[in-house]
Coordinates of C-alpha atoms in Angstrom, one line a residue:
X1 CA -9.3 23.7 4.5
X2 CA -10.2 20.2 5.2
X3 CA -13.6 19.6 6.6
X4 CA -13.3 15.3 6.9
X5 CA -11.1 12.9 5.2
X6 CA -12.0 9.5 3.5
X7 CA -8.8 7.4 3.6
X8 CA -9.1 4.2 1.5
X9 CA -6.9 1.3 2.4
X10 CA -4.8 3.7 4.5
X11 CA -1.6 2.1 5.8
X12 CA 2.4 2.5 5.6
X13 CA 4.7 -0.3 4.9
X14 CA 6.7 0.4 8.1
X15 CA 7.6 -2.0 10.8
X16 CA 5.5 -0.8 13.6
X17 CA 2.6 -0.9 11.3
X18 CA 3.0 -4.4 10.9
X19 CA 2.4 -7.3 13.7
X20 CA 3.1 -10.2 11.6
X21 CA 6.9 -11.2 11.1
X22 CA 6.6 -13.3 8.8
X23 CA 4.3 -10.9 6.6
X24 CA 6.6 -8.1 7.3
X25 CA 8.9 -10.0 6.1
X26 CA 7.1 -10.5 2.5
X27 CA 6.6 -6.6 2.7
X28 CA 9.8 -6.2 3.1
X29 CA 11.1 -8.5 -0.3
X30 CA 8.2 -6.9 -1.9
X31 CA 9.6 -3.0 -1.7
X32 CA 13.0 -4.0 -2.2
X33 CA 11.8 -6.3 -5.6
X34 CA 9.4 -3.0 -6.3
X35 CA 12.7 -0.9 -5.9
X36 CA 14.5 -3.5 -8.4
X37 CA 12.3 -3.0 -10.9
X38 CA 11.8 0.5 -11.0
X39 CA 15.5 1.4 -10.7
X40 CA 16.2 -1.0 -13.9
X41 CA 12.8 0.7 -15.9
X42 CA 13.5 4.3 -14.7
X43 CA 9.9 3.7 -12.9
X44 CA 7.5 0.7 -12.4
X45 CA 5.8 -0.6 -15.0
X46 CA 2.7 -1.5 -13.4
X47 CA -0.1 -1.5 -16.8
X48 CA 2.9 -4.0 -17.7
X49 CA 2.9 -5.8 -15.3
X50 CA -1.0 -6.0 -14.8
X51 CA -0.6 -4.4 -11.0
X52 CA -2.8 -1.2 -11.5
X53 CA -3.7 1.4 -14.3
X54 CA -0.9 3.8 -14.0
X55 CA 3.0 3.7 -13.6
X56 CA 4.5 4.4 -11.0
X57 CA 7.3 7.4 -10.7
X58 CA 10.5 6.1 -9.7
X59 CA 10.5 9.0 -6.8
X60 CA 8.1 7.7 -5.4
X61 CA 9.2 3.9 -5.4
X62 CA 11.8 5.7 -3.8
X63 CA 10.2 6.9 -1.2
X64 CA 7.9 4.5 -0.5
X65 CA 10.8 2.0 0.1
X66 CA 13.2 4.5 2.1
X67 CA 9.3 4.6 4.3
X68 CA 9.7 0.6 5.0
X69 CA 13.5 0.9 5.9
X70 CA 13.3 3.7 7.8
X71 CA 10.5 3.3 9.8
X72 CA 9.7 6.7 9.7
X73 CA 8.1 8.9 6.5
X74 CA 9.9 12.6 6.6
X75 CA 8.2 15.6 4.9
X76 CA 8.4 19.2 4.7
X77 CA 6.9 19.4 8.6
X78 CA 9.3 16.2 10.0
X79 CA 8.0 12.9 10.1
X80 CA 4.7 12.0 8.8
X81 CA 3.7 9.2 11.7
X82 CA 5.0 11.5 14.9
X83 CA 2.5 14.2 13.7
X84 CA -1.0 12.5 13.0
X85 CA -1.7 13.1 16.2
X86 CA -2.5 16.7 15.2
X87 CA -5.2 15.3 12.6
X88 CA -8.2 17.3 13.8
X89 CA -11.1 16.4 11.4
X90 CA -13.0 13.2 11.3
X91 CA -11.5 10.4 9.2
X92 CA -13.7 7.5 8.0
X93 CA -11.2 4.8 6.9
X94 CA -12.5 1.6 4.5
X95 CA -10.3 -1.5 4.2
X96 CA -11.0 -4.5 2.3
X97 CA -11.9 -7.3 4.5
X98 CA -9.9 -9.8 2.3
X99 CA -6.8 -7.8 1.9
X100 CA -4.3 -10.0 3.7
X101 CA -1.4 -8.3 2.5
X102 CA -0.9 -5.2 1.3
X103 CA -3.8 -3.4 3.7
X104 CA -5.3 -5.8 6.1
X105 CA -7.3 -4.6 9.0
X106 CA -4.8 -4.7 11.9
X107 CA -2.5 -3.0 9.8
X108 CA -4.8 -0.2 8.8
X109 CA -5.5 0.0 12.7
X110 CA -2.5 0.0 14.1
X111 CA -1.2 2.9 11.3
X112 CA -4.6 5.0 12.3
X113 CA -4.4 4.8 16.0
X114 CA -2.9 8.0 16.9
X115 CA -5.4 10.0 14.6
X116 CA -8.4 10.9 17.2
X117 CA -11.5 10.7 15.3
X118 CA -11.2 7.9 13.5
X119 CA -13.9 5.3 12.1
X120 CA -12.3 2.2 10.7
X121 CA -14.9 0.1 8.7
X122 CA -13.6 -3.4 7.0
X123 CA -15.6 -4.2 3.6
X124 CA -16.1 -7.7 4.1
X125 CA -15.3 -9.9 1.1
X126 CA -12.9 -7.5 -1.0
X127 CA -9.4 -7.2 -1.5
X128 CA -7.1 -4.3 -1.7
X129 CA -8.0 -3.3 -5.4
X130 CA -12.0 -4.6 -4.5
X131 CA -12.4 -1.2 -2.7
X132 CA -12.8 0.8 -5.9
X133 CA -13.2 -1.8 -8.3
X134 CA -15.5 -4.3 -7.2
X135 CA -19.1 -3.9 -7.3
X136 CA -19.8 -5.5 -3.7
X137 CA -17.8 -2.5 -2.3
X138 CA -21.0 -0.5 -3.7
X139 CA -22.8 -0.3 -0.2
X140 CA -19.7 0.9 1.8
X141 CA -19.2 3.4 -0.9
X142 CA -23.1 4.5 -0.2
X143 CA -22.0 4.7 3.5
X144 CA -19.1 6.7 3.0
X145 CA -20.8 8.9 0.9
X146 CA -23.3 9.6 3.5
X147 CA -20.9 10.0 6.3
X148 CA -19.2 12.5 3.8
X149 CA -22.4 14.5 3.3
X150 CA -23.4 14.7 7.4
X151 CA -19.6 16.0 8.1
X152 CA -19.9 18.6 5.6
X153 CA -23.5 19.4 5.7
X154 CA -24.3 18.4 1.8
X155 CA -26.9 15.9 1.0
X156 CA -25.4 13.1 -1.1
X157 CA -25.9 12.6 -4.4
X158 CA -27.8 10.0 -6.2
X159 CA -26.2 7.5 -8.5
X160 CA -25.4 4.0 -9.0

């Protein structure tokens, strides 16, 4: 069981998601150039290509990309958006206050708006990556830690 969730930069590349047209539009080119390169590798090189630490598994380039033309994310219980509805622990969601594409704020709100306790808290000054990798994302990481530790009745640890 699932007590509270921490989501980190929580959004899908889907349509409804996405206000802007113009930077759906670069989401768009963006999957379908993911897709490209994945498909011609066998998966996406992304220590390669400086984009992140680990490959990516062309399955799930796959899916992330059938998730942006769709519209819709199907799993094992239907479709992923119709049921978060049913999300019934407290969710404390961070998003990089300079993350102007791939996660930015009123994307991440408009994906979380059907969960019903939600907490959406922008960390000002970092981008998508910033959230785990840059030091100034240290106090929201305090915070979350603490949220954490009230919702599940543990007192936080200490650390830098």
């Amino acid at each position: 069981p699932v007590d509270a969730v921490l989501a980190l930069a929580p959004n899908m590349w889907a349509r409804q998601f996405e206000p802007s047209r113009l930077a759906w539009a670069r989401k768009r080119g963006l999957m379908e150039a993911f897709m490209l390169v994945a498909r011609a590798r066998g998966h996406f090189p992304a220590r390669r290509l400086g984009m992140g630490t680990d490959d990516e598994a062309i399955d799930y380039v796959r899916s992330l990309v059938e998730t942006a033309r769709a519209g819709r994310c199907e799993g094992p219980q239907g479709d992923y958006f119709a049921t978060m509805n049913r999300v019934g622990v407290p969710v404390l969601a961070l998003v990089g206050g300079a993350d102007h594409l791939l996660c930015h704020v009123e994307a991440a709100r408009r994906f979380l708006r059907a969960i019903p306790r939600v907490e959406l808290r922008v960390v000002p000054g970092v981008d998508h990556m910033g959230l785990v990798l840059d030091a100034a994302s240290r106090p929201a990481w305090r915070d979350a830690a603490a949220w954490l530790s009230a919702r599940l009745g543990a007192a936080p640890e200490r650390s830098s």
